[in-house]
Protein backbone atom coordinates (compact mmCIF):
# COMPACT_ATOMS: atom_id res chain seq x y z
CA UNK A 1 0.00 0.00 0.00
CA UNK A 2 2.83 2.40 0.85
CA UNK A 3 4.58 1.65 -2.44
CA UNK A 4 1.33 2.23 -4.35
CA UNK A 5 0.88 5.57 -2.55
CA UNK A 6 4.43 6.64 -3.43
CA UNK A 7 3.89 5.61 -7.05
CA UNK A 8 0.68 7.65 -7.25
CA UNK A 9 2.47 10.64 -5.72
CA UNK A 10 5.38 10.32 -8.18
CA UNK A 11 2.99 10.06 -11.14
CA UNK A 12 1.18 13.20 -9.98
CA UNK A 13 4.49 15.05 -9.65
CA UNK A 14 5.55 13.93 -13.13
CA UNK A 15 2.27 15.10 -14.64
CA UNK A 16 2.60 18.43 -12.85
CA UNK A 17 6.16 18.82 -14.21
CA UNK A 18 4.90 18.09 -17.72
CA UNK A 19 2.19 20.76 -17.42
CA UNK A 20 4.72 23.31 -16.12
CA UNK A 21 7.15 22.42 -18.91
CA UNK A 22 4.44 22.76 -21.57
CA UNK A 23 3.31 26.10 -20.16
CA UNK A 24 6.91 27.36 -20.07
CA UNK A 25 7.36 26.30 -23.70
CA UNK A 26 4.21 28.19 -24.71
CA UNK A 27 5.24 31.25 -22.71
CA UNK A 28 8.82 31.32 -24.03
CA UNK A 29 8.12 30.23 -27.61
CA UNK A 30 10.85 27.67 -27.17
CA UNK A 31 10.88 23.88 -26.87
CA UNK A 32 13.72 22.48 -24.74
CA UNK A 33 14.94 18.89 -24.90
CA UNK A 34 17.67 17.66 -22.58
CA UNK A 35 20.17 15.75 -24.67
CA UNK A 36 22.94 15.17 -22.19
CA UNK A 37 23.40 15.41 -18.45
CA UNK A 38 26.69 14.73 -16.74
CA UNK A 39 26.98 14.79 -12.99
CA UNK A 40 30.73 14.13 -13.28
CA UNK A 41 31.49 17.60 -14.63
CA UNK A 42 28.25 19.30 -13.54
CA UNK A 43 27.21 19.95 -17.16
CA UNK A 44 23.79 19.87 -18.86
CA UNK A 45 23.03 20.15 -22.57
CA UNK A 46 19.70 21.17 -24.08
CA UNK A 47 18.50 21.52 -27.65
CA UNK A 48 16.17 24.49 -28.03
CA UNK A 49 13.82 25.01 -30.97
CA UNK A 50 12.12 28.38 -31.42
CA UNK A 51 9.23 28.26 -33.88
CA UNK A 52 6.93 30.97 -35.16
CA UNK A 53 4.16 28.90 -36.74
CA UNK A 54 2.36 31.90 -38.23
CA UNK A 55 5.39 32.89 -40.33
CA UNK A 56 6.80 29.35 -40.64
CA UNK A 57 10.19 30.42 -39.23
CA UNK A 58 12.17 28.27 -36.84
CA UNK A 59 15.67 27.75 -35.57
CA UNK A 60 17.35 25.16 -33.39
CA UNK A 61 20.37 25.66 -31.19
CA UNK A 62 22.15 23.87 -28.38
CA UNK A 63 22.76 25.35 -24.94
CA UNK A 64 25.41 23.72 -22.78
CA UNK A 65 25.44 24.75 -19.14
CA UNK A 66 28.61 24.20 -17.14
CA UNK A 67 29.44 25.45 -13.69
CA UNK A 68 31.48 28.38 -15.04
CA UNK A 69 29.72 29.45 -18.26
CA UNK A 70 27.23 28.54 -20.97
CA UNK A 71 27.82 27.73 -24.64
CA UNK A 72 25.44 28.55 -27.49
CA UNK A 73 25.81 26.42 -30.65
CA UNK A 74 23.55 27.00 -33.70
CA UNK A 75 22.23 23.78 -35.23
CA UNK A 76 19.49 24.57 -37.79
CA UNK A 77 18.50 27.76 -39.64
CA UNK A 78 20.85 30.14 -37.81
CA UNK A 79 20.20 32.72 -40.57
CA UNK A 80 16.91 33.40 -38.73
CA UNK A 81 18.95 34.71 -35.79
CA UNK A 82 21.03 37.89 -35.34
CA UNK A 83 24.48 37.72 -36.96
CA UNK A 84 26.34 37.25 -33.66
CA UNK A 85 24.37 34.00 -33.11
CA UNK A 86 25.43 32.42 -36.40
CA UNK A 87 28.42 30.77 -34.70
CA UNK A 88 29.13 29.18 -31.32
CA UNK A 89 29.71 31.55 -28.42
CA UNK A 90 30.50 31.19 -24.73
CA UNK A 91 28.81 33.53 -22.26
CA UNK A 92 28.12 34.06 -18.57
CA UNK A 93 25.01 32.54 -17.01
CA UNK A 94 23.48 35.96 -16.34
CA UNK A 95 23.50 36.71 -20.08
CA UNK A 96 21.10 33.86 -20.94
CA UNK A 97 17.90 35.96 -20.70
CA UNK A 98 19.33 38.54 -23.14
CA UNK A 99 20.44 35.81 -25.54
CA UNK A 100 16.99 34.20 -25.51
CA UNK A 101 15.39 37.62 -25.95
CA UNK A 102 17.53 38.27 -29.04
CA UNK A 103 16.49 34.93 -30.50
CA UNK A 104 12.81 35.50 -29.81
CA UNK A 105 12.89 39.01 -31.33
CA UNK A 106 14.37 37.52 -34.50
CA UNK A 107 11.85 34.68 -34.71
CA UNK A 108 8.86 36.79 -33.57
CA UNK A 109 9.46 40.25 -35.09
CA UNK A 110 7.00 42.96 -34.09
CA UNK A 111 4.30 43.61 -36.64
CA UNK A 112 4.47 47.08 -38.15
PDB file of C-alpha atoms in Angstrom:
ATOM      1  CA  UNK A   1       0.000   0.000   0.000  1.00  0.00           C
ATOM      2  CA  UNK A   2       2.834   2.398   0.849  1.00  0.00           C
ATOM      3  CA  UNK A   3       4.583   1.646  -2.441  1.00  0.00           C
ATOM      4  CA  UNK A   4       1.327   2.233  -4.345  1.00  0.00           C
ATOM      5  CA  UNK A   5       0.881   5.565  -2.547  1.00  0.00           C
ATOM      6  CA  UNK A   6       4.433   6.635  -3.432  1.00  0.00           C
ATOM      7  CA  UNK A   7       3.888   5.606  -7.052  1.00  0.00           C
ATOM      8  CA  UNK A   8       0.683   7.651  -7.246  1.00  0.00           C
ATOM      9  CA  UNK A   9       2.471  10.643  -5.716  1.00  0.00           C
ATOM     10  CA  UNK A  10       5.385  10.316  -8.177  1.00  0.00           C
ATOM     11  CA  UNK A  11       2.987  10.058 -11.139  1.00  0.00           C
ATOM     12  CA  UNK A  12       1.177  13.200  -9.981  1.00  0.00           C
ATOM     13  CA  UNK A  13       4.494  15.051  -9.651  1.00  0.00           C
ATOM     14  CA  UNK A  14       5.554  13.929 -13.126  1.00  0.00           C
ATOM     15  CA  UNK A  15       2.269  15.102 -14.638  1.00  0.00           C
ATOM     16  CA  UNK A  16       2.603  18.435 -12.854  1.00  0.00           C
ATOM     17  CA  UNK A  17       6.158  18.815 -14.208  1.00  0.00           C
ATOM     18  CA  UNK A  18       4.899  18.086 -17.724  1.00  0.00           C
ATOM     19  CA  UNK A  19       2.194  20.763 -17.419  1.00  0.00           C
ATOM     20  CA  UNK A  20       4.718  23.307 -16.121  1.00  0.00           C
ATOM     21  CA  UNK A  21       7.146  22.421 -18.913  1.00  0.00           C
ATOM     22  CA  UNK A  22       4.442  22.756 -21.572  1.00  0.00           C
ATOM     23  CA  UNK A  23       3.306  26.100 -20.165  1.00  0.00           C
ATOM     24  CA  UNK A  24       6.908  27.360 -20.071  1.00  0.00           C
ATOM     25  CA  UNK A  25       7.357  26.302 -23.701  1.00  0.00           C
ATOM     26  CA  UNK A  26       4.213  28.193 -24.712  1.00  0.00           C
ATOM     27  CA  UNK A  27       5.238  31.252 -22.710  1.00  0.00           C
ATOM     28  CA  UNK A  28       8.818  31.325 -24.026  1.00  0.00           C
ATOM     29  CA  UNK A  29       8.124  30.231 -27.606  1.00  0.00           C
ATOM     30  CA  UNK A  30      10.854  27.670 -27.167  1.00  0.00           C
ATOM     31  CA  UNK A  31      10.880  23.879 -26.874  1.00  0.00           C
ATOM     32  CA  UNK A  32      13.718  22.480 -24.738  1.00  0.00           C
ATOM     33  CA  UNK A  33      14.936  18.893 -24.902  1.00  0.00           C
ATOM     34  CA  UNK A  34      17.670  17.661 -22.581  1.00  0.00           C
ATOM     35  CA  UNK A  35      20.172  15.754 -24.672  1.00  0.00           C
ATOM     36  CA  UNK A  36      22.945  15.172 -22.189  1.00  0.00           C
ATOM     37  CA  UNK A  37      23.401  15.409 -18.454  1.00  0.00           C
ATOM     38  CA  UNK A  38      26.686  14.728 -16.743  1.00  0.00           C
ATOM     39  CA  UNK A  39      26.983  14.787 -12.989  1.00  0.00           C
ATOM     40  CA  UNK A  40      30.728  14.127 -13.279  1.00  0.00           C
ATOM     41  CA  UNK A  41      31.490  17.597 -14.627  1.00  0.00           C
ATOM     42  CA  UNK A  42      28.247  19.296 -13.540  1.00  0.00           C
ATOM     43  CA  UNK A  43      27.206  19.952 -17.158  1.00  0.00           C
ATOM     44  CA  UNK A  44      23.793  19.873 -18.864  1.00  0.00           C
ATOM     45  CA  UNK A  45      23.034  20.152 -22.567  1.00  0.00           C
ATOM     46  CA  UNK A  46      19.699  21.173 -24.075  1.00  0.00           C
ATOM     47  CA  UNK A  47      18.502  21.525 -27.649  1.00  0.00           C
ATOM     48  CA  UNK A  48      16.174  24.489 -28.034  1.00  0.00           C
ATOM     49  CA  UNK A  49      13.819  25.011 -30.966  1.00  0.00           C
ATOM     50  CA  UNK A  50      12.119  28.379 -31.420  1.00  0.00           C
ATOM     51  CA  UNK A  51       9.230  28.257 -33.878  1.00  0.00           C
ATOM     52  CA  UNK A  52       6.934  30.967 -35.159  1.00  0.00           C
ATOM     53  CA  UNK A  53       4.162  28.902 -36.739  1.00  0.00           C
ATOM     54  CA  UNK A  54       2.356  31.901 -38.227  1.00  0.00           C
ATOM     55  CA  UNK A  55       5.392  32.893 -40.327  1.00  0.00           C
ATOM     56  CA  UNK A  56       6.799  29.351 -40.641  1.00  0.00           C
ATOM     57  CA  UNK A  57      10.191  30.419 -39.234  1.00  0.00           C
ATOM     58  CA  UNK A  58      12.166  28.268 -36.837  1.00  0.00           C
ATOM     59  CA  UNK A  59      15.666  27.745 -35.571  1.00  0.00           C
ATOM     60  CA  UNK A  60      17.349  25.158 -33.392  1.00  0.00           C
ATOM     61  CA  UNK A  61      20.368  25.665 -31.192  1.00  0.00           C
ATOM     62  CA  UNK A  62      22.146  23.867 -28.379  1.00  0.00           C
ATOM     63  CA  UNK A  63      22.761  25.345 -24.943  1.00  0.00           C
ATOM     64  CA  UNK A  64      25.405  23.719 -22.782  1.00  0.00           C
ATOM     65  CA  UNK A  65      25.440  24.749 -19.143  1.00  0.00           C
ATOM     66  CA  UNK A  66      28.606  24.196 -17.143  1.00  0.00           C
ATOM     67  CA  UNK A  67      29.442  25.447 -13.685  1.00  0.00           C
ATOM     68  CA  UNK A  68      31.481  28.376 -15.039  1.00  0.00           C
ATOM     69  CA  UNK A  69      29.720  29.447 -18.260  1.00  0.00           C
ATOM     70  CA  UNK A  70      27.232  28.537 -20.974  1.00  0.00           C
ATOM     71  CA  UNK A  71      27.823  27.726 -24.638  1.00  0.00           C
ATOM     72  CA  UNK A  72      25.441  28.547 -27.494  1.00  0.00           C
ATOM     73  CA  UNK A  73      25.813  26.425 -30.646  1.00  0.00           C
ATOM     74  CA  UNK A  74      23.552  27.003 -33.699  1.00  0.00           C
ATOM     75  CA  UNK A  75      22.226  23.783 -35.226  1.00  0.00           C
ATOM     76  CA  UNK A  76      19.493  24.569 -37.795  1.00  0.00           C
ATOM     77  CA  UNK A  77      18.499  27.761 -39.637  1.00  0.00           C
ATOM     78  CA  UNK A  78      20.848  30.144 -37.812  1.00  0.00           C
ATOM     79  CA  UNK A  79      20.197  32.717 -40.565  1.00  0.00           C
ATOM     80  CA  UNK A  80      16.911  33.405 -38.734  1.00  0.00           C
ATOM     81  CA  UNK A  81      18.954  34.709 -35.790  1.00  0.00           C
ATOM     82  CA  UNK A  82      21.030  37.891 -35.336  1.00  0.00           C
ATOM     83  CA  UNK A  83      24.483  37.719 -36.962  1.00  0.00           C
ATOM     84  CA  UNK A  84      26.337  37.246 -33.658  1.00  0.00           C
ATOM     85  CA  UNK A  85      24.372  34.003 -33.109  1.00  0.00           C
ATOM     86  CA  UNK A  86      25.429  32.418 -36.403  1.00  0.00           C
ATOM     87  CA  UNK A  87      28.417  30.768 -34.699  1.00  0.00           C
ATOM     88  CA  UNK A  88      29.129  29.182 -31.319  1.00  0.00           C
ATOM     89  CA  UNK A  89      29.713  31.550 -28.422  1.00  0.00           C
ATOM     90  CA  UNK A  90      30.503  31.187 -24.727  1.00  0.00           C
ATOM     91  CA  UNK A  91      28.810  33.533 -22.265  1.00  0.00           C
ATOM     92  CA  UNK A  92      28.120  34.065 -18.573  1.00  0.00           C
ATOM     93  CA  UNK A  93      25.008  32.540 -17.013  1.00  0.00           C
ATOM     94  CA  UNK A  94      23.481  35.961 -16.342  1.00  0.00           C
ATOM     95  CA  UNK A  95      23.503  36.714 -20.081  1.00  0.00           C
ATOM     96  CA  UNK A  96      21.099  33.859 -20.936  1.00  0.00           C
ATOM     97  CA  UNK A  97      17.896  35.958 -20.700  1.00  0.00           C
ATOM     98  CA  UNK A  98      19.327  38.540 -23.140  1.00  0.00           C
ATOM     99  CA  UNK A  99      20.439  35.808 -25.544  1.00  0.00           C
ATOM    100  CA  UNK A 100      16.986  34.198 -25.512  1.00  0.00           C
ATOM    101  CA  UNK A 101      15.388  37.623 -25.950  1.00  0.00           C
ATOM    102  CA  UNK A 102      17.533  38.272 -29.039  1.00  0.00           C
ATOM    103  CA  UNK A 103      16.486  34.928 -30.502  1.00  0.00           C
ATOM    104  CA  UNK A 104      12.808  35.505 -29.806  1.00  0.00           C
ATOM    105  CA  UNK A 105      12.893  39.007 -31.328  1.00  0.00           C
ATOM    106  CA  UNK A 106      14.373  37.518 -34.503  1.00  0.00           C
ATOM    107  CA  UNK A 107      11.849  34.679 -34.708  1.00  0.00           C
ATOM    108  CA  UNK A 108       8.856  36.788 -33.574  1.00  0.00           C
ATOM    109  CA  UNK A 109       9.462  40.253 -35.090  1.00  0.00           C
ATOM    110  CA  UNK A 110       6.999  42.959 -34.089  1.00  0.00           C
ATOM    111  CA  UNK A 111       4.301  43.615 -36.638  1.00  0.00           C
ATOM    112  CA  UNK A 112       4.471  47.075 -38.148  1.00  0.00           C
TER     113      UNK A 112
END
